Short mmCIF file of C-alpha atoms in Angstrom, two decimals:
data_model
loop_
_atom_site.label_atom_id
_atom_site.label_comp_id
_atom_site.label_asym_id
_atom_site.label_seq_id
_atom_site.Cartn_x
_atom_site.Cartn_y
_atom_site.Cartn_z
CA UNK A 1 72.17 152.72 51.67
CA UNK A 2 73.71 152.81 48.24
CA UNK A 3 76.13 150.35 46.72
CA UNK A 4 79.43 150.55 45.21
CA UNK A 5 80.00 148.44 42.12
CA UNK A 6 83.14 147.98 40.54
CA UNK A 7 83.14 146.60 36.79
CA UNK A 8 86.59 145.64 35.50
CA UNK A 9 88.08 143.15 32.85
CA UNK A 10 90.01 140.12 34.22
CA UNK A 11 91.74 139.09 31.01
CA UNK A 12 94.20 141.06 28.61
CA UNK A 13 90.53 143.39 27.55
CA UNK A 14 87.71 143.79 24.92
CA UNK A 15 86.14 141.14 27.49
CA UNK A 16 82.97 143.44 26.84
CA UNK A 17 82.68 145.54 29.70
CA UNK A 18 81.14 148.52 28.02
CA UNK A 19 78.06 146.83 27.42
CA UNK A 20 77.74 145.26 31.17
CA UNK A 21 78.55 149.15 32.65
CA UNK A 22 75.42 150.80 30.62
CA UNK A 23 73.12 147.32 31.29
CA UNK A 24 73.56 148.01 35.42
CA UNK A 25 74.16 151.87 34.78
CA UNK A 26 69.74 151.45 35.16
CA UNK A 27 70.38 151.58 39.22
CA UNK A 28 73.31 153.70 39.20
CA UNK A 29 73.49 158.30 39.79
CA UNK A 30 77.11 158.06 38.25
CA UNK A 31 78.98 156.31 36.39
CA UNK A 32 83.17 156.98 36.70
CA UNK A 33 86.53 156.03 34.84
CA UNK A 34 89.38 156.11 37.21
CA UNK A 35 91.87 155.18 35.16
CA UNK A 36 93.84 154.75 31.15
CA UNK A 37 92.77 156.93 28.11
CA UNK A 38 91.32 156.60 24.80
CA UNK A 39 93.60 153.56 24.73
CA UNK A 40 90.16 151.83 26.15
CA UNK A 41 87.07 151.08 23.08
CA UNK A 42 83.88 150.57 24.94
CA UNK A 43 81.00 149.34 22.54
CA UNK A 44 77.34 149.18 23.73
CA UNK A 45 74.51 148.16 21.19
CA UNK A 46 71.02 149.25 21.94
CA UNK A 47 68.60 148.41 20.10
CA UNK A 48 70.79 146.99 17.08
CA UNK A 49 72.63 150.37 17.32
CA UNK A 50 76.31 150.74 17.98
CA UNK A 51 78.55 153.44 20.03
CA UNK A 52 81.76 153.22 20.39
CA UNK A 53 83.52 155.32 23.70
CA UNK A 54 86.94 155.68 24.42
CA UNK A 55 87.05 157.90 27.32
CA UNK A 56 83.36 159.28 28.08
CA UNK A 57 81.68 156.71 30.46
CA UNK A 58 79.48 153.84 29.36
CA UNK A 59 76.82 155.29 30.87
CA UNK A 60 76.19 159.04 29.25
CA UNK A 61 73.60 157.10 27.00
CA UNK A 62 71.18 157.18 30.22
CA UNK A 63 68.94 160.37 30.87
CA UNK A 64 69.92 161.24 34.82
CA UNK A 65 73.35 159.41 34.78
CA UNK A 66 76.06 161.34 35.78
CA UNK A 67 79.51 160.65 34.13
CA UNK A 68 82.89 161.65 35.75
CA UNK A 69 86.28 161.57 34.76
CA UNK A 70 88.37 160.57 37.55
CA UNK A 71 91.87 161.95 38.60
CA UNK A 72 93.62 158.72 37.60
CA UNK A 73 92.77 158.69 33.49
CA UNK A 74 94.94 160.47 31.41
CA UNK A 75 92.83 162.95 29.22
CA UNK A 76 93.45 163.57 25.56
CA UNK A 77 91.73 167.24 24.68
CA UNK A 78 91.38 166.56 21.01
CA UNK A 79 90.48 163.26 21.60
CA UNK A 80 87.57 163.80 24.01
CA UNK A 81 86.04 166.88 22.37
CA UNK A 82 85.90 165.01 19.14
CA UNK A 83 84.16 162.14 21.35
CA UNK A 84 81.34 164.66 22.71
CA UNK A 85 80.44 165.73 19.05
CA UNK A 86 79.88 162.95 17.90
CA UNK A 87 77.38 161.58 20.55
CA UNK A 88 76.02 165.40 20.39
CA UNK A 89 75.43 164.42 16.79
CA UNK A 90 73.38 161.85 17.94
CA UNK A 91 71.24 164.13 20.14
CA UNK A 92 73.33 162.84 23.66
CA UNK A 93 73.48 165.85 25.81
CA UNK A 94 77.20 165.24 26.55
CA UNK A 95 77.95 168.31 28.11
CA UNK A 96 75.06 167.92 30.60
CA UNK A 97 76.25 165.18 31.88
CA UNK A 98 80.00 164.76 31.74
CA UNK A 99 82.42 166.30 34.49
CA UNK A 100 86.19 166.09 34.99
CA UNK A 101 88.29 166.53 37.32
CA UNK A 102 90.94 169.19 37.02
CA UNK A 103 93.72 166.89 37.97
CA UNK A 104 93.48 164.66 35.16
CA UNK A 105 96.99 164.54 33.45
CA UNK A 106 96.84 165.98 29.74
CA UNK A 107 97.62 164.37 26.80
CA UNK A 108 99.11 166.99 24.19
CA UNK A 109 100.91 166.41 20.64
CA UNK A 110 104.21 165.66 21.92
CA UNK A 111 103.22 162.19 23.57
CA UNK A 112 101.31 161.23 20.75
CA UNK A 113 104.86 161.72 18.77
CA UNK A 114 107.01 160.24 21.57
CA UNK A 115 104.87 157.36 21.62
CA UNK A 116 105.07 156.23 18.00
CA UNK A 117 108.47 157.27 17.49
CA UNK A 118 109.42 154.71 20.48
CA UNK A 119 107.10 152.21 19.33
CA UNK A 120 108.81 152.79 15.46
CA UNK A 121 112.38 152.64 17.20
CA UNK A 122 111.68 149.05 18.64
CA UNK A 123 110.53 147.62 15.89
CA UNK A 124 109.89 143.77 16.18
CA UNK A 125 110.34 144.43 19.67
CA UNK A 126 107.68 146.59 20.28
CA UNK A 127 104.92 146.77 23.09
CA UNK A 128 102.27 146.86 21.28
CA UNK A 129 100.76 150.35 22.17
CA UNK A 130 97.78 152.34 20.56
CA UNK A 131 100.40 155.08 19.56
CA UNK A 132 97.63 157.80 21.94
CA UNK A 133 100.76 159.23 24.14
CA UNK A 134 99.60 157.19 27.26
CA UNK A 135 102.59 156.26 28.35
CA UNK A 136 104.19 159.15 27.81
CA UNK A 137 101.32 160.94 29.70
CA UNK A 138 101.75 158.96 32.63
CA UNK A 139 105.30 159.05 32.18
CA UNK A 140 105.60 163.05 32.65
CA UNK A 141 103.07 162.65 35.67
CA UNK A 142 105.01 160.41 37.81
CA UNK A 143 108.50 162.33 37.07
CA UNK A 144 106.30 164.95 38.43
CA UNK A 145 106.80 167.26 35.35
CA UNK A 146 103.16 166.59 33.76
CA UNK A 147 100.85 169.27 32.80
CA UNK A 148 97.41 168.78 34.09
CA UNK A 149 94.01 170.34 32.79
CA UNK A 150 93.25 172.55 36.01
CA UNK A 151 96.60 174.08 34.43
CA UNK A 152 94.94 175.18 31.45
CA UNK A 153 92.98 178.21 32.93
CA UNK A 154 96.09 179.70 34.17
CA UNK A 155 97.40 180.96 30.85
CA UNK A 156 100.89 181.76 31.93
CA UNK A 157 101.71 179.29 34.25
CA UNK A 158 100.77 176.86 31.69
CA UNK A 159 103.00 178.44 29.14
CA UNK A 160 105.91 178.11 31.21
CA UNK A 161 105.58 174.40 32.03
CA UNK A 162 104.75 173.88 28.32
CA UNK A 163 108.10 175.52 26.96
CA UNK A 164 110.05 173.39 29.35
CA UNK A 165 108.51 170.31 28.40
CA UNK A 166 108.73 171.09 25.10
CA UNK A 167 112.46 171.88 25.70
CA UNK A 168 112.70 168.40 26.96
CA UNK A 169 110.39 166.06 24.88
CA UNK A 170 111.82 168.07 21.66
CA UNK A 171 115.32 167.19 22.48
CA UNK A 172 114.43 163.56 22.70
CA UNK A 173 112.45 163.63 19.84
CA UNK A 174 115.01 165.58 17.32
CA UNK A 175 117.93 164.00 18.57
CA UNK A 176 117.57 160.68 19.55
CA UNK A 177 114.44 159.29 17.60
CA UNK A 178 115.36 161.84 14.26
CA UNK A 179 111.43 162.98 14.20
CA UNK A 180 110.68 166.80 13.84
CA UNK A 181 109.89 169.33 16.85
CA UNK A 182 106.87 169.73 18.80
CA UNK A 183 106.09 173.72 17.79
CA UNK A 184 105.44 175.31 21.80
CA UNK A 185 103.31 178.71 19.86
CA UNK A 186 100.81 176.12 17.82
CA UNK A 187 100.41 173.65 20.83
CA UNK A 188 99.68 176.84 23.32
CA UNK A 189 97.18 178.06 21.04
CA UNK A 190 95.50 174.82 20.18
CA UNK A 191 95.23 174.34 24.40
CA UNK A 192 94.06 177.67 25.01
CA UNK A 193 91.04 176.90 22.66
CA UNK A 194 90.87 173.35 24.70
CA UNK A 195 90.79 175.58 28.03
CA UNK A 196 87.33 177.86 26.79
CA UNK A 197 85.50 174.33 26.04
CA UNK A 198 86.61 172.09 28.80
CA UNK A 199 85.90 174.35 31.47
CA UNK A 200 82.15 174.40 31.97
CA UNK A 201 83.10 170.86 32.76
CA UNK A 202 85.43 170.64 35.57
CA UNK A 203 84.41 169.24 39.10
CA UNK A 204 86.26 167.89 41.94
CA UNK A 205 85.02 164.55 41.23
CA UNK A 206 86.09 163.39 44.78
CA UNK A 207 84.47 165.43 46.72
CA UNK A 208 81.28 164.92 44.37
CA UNK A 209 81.44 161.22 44.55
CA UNK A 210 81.72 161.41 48.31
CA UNK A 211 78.48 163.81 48.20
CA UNK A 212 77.01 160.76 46.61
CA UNK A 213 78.24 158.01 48.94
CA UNK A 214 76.87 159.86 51.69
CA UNK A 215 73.50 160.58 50.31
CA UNK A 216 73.10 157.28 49.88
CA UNK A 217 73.39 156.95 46.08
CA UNK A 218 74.23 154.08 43.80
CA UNK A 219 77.15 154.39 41.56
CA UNK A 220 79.66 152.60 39.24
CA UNK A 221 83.07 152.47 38.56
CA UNK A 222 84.01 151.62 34.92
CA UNK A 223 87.64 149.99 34.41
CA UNK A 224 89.68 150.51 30.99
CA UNK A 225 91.32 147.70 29.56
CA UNK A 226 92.04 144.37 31.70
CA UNK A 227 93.88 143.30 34.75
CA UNK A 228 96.76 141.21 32.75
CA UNK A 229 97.87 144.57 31.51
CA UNK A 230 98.22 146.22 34.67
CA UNK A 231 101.75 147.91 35.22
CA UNK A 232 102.09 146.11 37.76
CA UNK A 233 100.77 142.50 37.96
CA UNK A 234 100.28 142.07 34.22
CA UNK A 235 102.33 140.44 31.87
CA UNK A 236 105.45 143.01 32.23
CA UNK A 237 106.60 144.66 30.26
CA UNK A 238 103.63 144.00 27.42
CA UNK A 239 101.01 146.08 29.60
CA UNK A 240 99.28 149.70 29.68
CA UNK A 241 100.65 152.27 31.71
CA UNK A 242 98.30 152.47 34.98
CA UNK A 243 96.91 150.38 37.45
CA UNK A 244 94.08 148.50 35.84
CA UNK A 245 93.11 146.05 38.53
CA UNK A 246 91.33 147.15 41.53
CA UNK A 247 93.68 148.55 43.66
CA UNK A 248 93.47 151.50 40.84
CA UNK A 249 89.79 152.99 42.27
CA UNK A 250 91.37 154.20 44.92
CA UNK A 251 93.91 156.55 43.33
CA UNK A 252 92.67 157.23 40.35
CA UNK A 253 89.04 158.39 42.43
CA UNK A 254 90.01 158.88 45.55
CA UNK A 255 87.41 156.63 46.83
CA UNK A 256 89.20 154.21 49.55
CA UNK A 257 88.21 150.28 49.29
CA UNK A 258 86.45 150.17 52.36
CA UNK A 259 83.64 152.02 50.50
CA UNK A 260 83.49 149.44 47.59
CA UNK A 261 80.91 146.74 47.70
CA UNK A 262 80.85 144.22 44.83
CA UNK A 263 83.26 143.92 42.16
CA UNK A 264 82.30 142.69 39.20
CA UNK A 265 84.78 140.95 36.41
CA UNK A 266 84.14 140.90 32.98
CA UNK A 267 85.67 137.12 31.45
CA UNK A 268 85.42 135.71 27.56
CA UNK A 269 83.62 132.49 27.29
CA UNK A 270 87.29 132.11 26.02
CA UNK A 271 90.62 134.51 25.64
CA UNK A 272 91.60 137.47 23.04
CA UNK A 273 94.94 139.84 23.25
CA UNK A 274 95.36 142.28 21.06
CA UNK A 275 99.32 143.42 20.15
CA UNK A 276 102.32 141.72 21.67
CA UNK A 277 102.81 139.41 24.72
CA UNK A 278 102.72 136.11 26.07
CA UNK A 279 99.46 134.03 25.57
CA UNK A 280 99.58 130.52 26.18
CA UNK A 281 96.10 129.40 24.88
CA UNK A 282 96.43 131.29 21.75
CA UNK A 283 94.85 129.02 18.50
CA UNK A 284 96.64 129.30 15.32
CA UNK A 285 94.53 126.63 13.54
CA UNK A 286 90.91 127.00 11.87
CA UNK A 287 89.41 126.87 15.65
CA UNK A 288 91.11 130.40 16.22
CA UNK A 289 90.34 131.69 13.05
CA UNK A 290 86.50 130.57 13.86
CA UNK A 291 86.84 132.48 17.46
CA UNK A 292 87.67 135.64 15.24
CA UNK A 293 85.49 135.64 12.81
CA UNK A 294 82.26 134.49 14.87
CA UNK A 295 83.40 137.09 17.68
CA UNK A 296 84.34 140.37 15.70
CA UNK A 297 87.20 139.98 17.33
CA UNK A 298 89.27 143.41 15.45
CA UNK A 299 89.52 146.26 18.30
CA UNK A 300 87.08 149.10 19.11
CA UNK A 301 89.94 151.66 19.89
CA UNK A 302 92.49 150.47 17.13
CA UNK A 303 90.74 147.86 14.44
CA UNK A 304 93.68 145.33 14.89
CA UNK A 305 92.85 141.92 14.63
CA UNK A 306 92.81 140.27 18.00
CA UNK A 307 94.45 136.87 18.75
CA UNK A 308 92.43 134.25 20.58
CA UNK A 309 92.69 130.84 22.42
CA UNK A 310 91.11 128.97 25.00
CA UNK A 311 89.81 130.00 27.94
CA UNK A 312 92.69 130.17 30.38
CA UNK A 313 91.63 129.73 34.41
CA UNK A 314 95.11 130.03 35.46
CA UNK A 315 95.43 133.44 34.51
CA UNK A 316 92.21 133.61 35.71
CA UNK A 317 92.44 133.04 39.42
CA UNK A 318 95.05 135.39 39.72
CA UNK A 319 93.47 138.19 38.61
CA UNK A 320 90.31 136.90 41.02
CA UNK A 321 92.92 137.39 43.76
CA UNK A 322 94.57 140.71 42.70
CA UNK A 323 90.92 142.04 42.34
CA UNK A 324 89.07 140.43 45.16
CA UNK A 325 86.59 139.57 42.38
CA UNK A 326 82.78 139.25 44.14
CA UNK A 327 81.52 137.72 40.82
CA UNK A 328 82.25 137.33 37.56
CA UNK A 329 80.39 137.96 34.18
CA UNK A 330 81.17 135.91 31.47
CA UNK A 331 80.59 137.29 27.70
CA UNK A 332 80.43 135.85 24.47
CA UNK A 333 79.29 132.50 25.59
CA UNK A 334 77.42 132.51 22.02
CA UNK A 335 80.84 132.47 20.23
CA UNK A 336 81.37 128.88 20.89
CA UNK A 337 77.95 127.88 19.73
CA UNK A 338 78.51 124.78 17.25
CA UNK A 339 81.95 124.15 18.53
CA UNK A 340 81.90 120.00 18.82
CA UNK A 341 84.92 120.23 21.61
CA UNK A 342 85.63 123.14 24.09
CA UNK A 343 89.28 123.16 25.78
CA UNK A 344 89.64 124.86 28.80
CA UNK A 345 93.30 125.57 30.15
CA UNK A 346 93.93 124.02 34.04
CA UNK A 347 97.44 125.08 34.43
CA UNK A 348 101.40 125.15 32.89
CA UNK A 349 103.41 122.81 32.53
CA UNK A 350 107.63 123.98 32.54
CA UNK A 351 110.21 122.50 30.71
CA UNK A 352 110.98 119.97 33.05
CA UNK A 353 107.23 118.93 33.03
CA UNK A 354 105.85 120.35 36.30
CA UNK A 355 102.44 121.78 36.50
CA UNK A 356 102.77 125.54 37.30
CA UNK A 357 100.95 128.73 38.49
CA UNK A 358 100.60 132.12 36.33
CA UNK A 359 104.01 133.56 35.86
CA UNK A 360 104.59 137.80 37.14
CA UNK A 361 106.21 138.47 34.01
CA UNK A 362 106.41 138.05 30.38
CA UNK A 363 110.11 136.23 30.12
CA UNK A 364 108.79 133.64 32.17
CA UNK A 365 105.88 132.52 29.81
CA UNK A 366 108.76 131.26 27.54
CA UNK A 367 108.59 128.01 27.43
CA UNK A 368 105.10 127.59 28.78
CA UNK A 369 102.65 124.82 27.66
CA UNK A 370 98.96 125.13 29.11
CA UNK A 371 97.42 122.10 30.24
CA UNK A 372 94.16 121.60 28.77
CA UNK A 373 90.50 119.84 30.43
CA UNK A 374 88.25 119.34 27.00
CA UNK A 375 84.20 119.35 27.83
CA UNK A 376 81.57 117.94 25.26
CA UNK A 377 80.36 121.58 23.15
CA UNK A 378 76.97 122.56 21.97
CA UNK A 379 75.06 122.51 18.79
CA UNK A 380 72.23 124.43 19.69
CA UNK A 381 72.42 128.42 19.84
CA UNK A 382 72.64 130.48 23.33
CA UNK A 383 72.48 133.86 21.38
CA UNK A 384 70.01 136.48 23.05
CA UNK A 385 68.95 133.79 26.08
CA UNK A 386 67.92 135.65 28.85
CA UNK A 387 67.47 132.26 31.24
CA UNK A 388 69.94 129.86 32.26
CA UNK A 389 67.37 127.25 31.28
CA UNK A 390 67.60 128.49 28.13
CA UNK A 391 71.04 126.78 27.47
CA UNK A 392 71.91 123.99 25.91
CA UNK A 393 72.80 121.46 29.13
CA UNK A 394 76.45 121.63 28.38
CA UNK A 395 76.89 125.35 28.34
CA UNK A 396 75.29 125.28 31.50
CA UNK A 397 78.14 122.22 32.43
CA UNK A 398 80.63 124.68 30.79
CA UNK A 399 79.38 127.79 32.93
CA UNK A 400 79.42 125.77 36.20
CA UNK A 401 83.62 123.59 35.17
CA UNK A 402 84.16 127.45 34.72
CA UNK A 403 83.06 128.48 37.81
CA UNK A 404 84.83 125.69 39.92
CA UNK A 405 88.35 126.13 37.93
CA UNK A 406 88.41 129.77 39.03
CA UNK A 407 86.92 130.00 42.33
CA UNK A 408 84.41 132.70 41.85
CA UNK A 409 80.49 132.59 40.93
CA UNK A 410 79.70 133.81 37.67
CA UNK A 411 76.69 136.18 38.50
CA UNK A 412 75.92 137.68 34.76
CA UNK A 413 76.32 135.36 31.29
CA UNK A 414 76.09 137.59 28.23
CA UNK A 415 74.13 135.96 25.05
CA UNK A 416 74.91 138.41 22.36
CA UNK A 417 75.94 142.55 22.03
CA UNK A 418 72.65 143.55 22.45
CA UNK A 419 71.95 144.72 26.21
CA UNK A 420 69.01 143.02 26.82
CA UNK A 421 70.69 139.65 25.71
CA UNK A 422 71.72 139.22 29.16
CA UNK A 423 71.11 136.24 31.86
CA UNK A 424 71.23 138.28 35.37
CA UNK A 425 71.72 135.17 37.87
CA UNK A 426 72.95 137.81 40.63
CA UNK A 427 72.43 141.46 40.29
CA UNK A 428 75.55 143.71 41.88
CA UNK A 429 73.29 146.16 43.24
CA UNK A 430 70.96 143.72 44.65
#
């Protein structure tokens, strides 16, 4: 029998998932996004040398991996077939490996525009987005309207729903925001061209992933982003624009969760956001500034600096719960090398001084102070251990306070970027 191994990111993202997906992508056939864009910046280093992916899965850098494209991710032509030439470039037979699925919303020019007008229009107030057209995507597919890439090999059914969206999204964009039109003759071209190269591509990824299950095949399903910014039980309204926790397989595969047999979540050895929203543990002192610095902490997708605090259990255990987390792997633990005292964030305390849970929202953050636990830290390095008796005695103390705070075992600890710095205490597809 083969297993089913979810790997998604329990904090606010860039917990360093793309490097855990291609390390256990070894036992997997296929390797699948189910949901987001090239919002998501996946970086694996092998062998001292990096790759960045923002919508092909991690694991197209193994010979015999399959990689699908699930129904659920929102797929940016230009974006993705600048993505394959790159890696082609670099002598990865993309093409041989990589299938969609035709009911993949598109991306096209006009989201990209709504999207940073919107983002330009709310100015201090703004979410925070990658300016892609994500939301806007997503936006057109639940109001029904949304073109999708099976669409594209239809030439004149496509043209039709293009020069009514256009009708629409232009109005919006000319009127209200005071940006120039979308032109419907360029953008119908520029698709057409899309339609010859993504076509040699397309599979119903369902139905192949269920040929899989049933032949008894290992595969992997590869989240974007991290459960805080799910639309739904993230920190509203400072969140992506899909389901990024694990309820999101499902849909965005159509592989139910009975089939699923270990999730995986990827945790910081302490916490990073990147744009706007409510972070309680977030450092503003020399501490945070070390966290930065000594974790690269700028973004693969967008090179914005990330903020980072503590580590945060609170936030923590409810994304356990919302996920129904089997393990957890925690990354970066070689970040807080040399750090004399580590804080680790128990709960909130309100306004009137009561010690409360995570908050569903971002309004009720205000006013928020996290309760902190401090542990003794560590002198001597952890980078590129590949044994838990490697570590220093209190990063092993750290690991297991970790592990109690949150409820769940941590089954992986990353050492460094590199995938063979890796302690595997618990392997998913055992």
């Amino acid at each position: 029998m083969g297993k089913n191994v979810v790997v998604l990111g329990t904090q606010w993202g860039d917990e360093g998932k793309g490097k855990i997906v291609d390390l256990l992508t070894e036992h997997a056939a296929a390797v699948v996004r189910y949901q987001g864009g090239h919002n998501a910046g996946h970086t694996l280093v092998i062998d001292g040398e990096k790759t960045v992916l923002h919508l092909i899965p991690s694991g197209v850098l193994r010979e015999g991996v399959q990689c699908l494209i699930g129904n659920g991710v929102v797929v940016a032509p230009d974006a993705l077939l600048r993505e394959i030439n790159k890696l082609e470039e670099k002598g990865v037979p993309v093409r041989e490996r990589l299938r969609i699925s035709p009911s993949c919303p598109l991306i096209l020019s006009y989201h990209v525009a709504l999207d940073q007008a919107r983002e330009k229009a709310r100015g201090e107030l703004k979410i925070g987005t990658t300016g892609r057209g994500i939301g806007p995507a997503y936006e057109d597919k639940v109001a029904r309207r949304g073109l999708r890439i099976g669409d594209l090999f239809h030439r004149e059914r496509f043209a039709a729903k293009l020069g009514e969206l256009l009708d629409y999204h232009n109005f919006q964009l000319v009127n209200y925001y005071k940006e120039p039109a979308i032109d419907f003759q360029a953008t119908l071209d520029q698709c057409m061209e899309y339609a010859e190269l993504l076509k040699p591509m397309m599979l119903d990824v369902t139905a192949e992933l269920h040929n899989l299950r049933r032949a008894g095949k290992d595969i992997m399903f590869e989240g974007a982003q991290g459960s805080l910014l799910d639309i739904d039980h993230g920190t509203y309204p400072y969140v992506t624009s899909s389901n990024t926790t694990a309820g999101g397989i499902a849909t965005g595969s159509g592989v139910g969760p009975m089939y699923l047999d270990y999730i995986l979540g990827i945790t910081k050895a302490y916490t990073t956001r990147v744009g706007s929203g409510p972070f309680p543990t977030e450092l503003f002192d020399d501490i945070g500034a070390f966290l930065a610095k000594r974790g690269h902490e700028f973004g693969a997708t967008t090179g914005r600096a990330r903020r980072c605090g503590w580590f945060d259990a609170v936030i923590l255990r409810r994304a356990i719960d919302v996920n129904s987390i089997s393990g957890l792997c925690l990354t970066k633990l070689d970040v807080l090398d040399g750090l004399e005292t580590i804080r680790i964030c128990v709960g909130y305390k309100n306004e009137n001084g009561a010690v409360i849970d995570a908050p569903t929202d971002a309004d009720s953050y205000i006013g928020l102070e996290p309760v902190y636990e401090e542990m003794p830290g560590w002198s001597e390095s952890t980078l590129g251990a590949k044994t838990l008796e490697e570590l220093p005695a209190n990063a092993r103390a750290y690991i297991k306070r970790v592990e109690e705070l949150v409820g769940a075992p941590i089954d992986i600890i990353s050492t460094g970027p590199d995938r063979n710095e890796t302690i595997v205490l618990r392997h998913p597809f055992a």
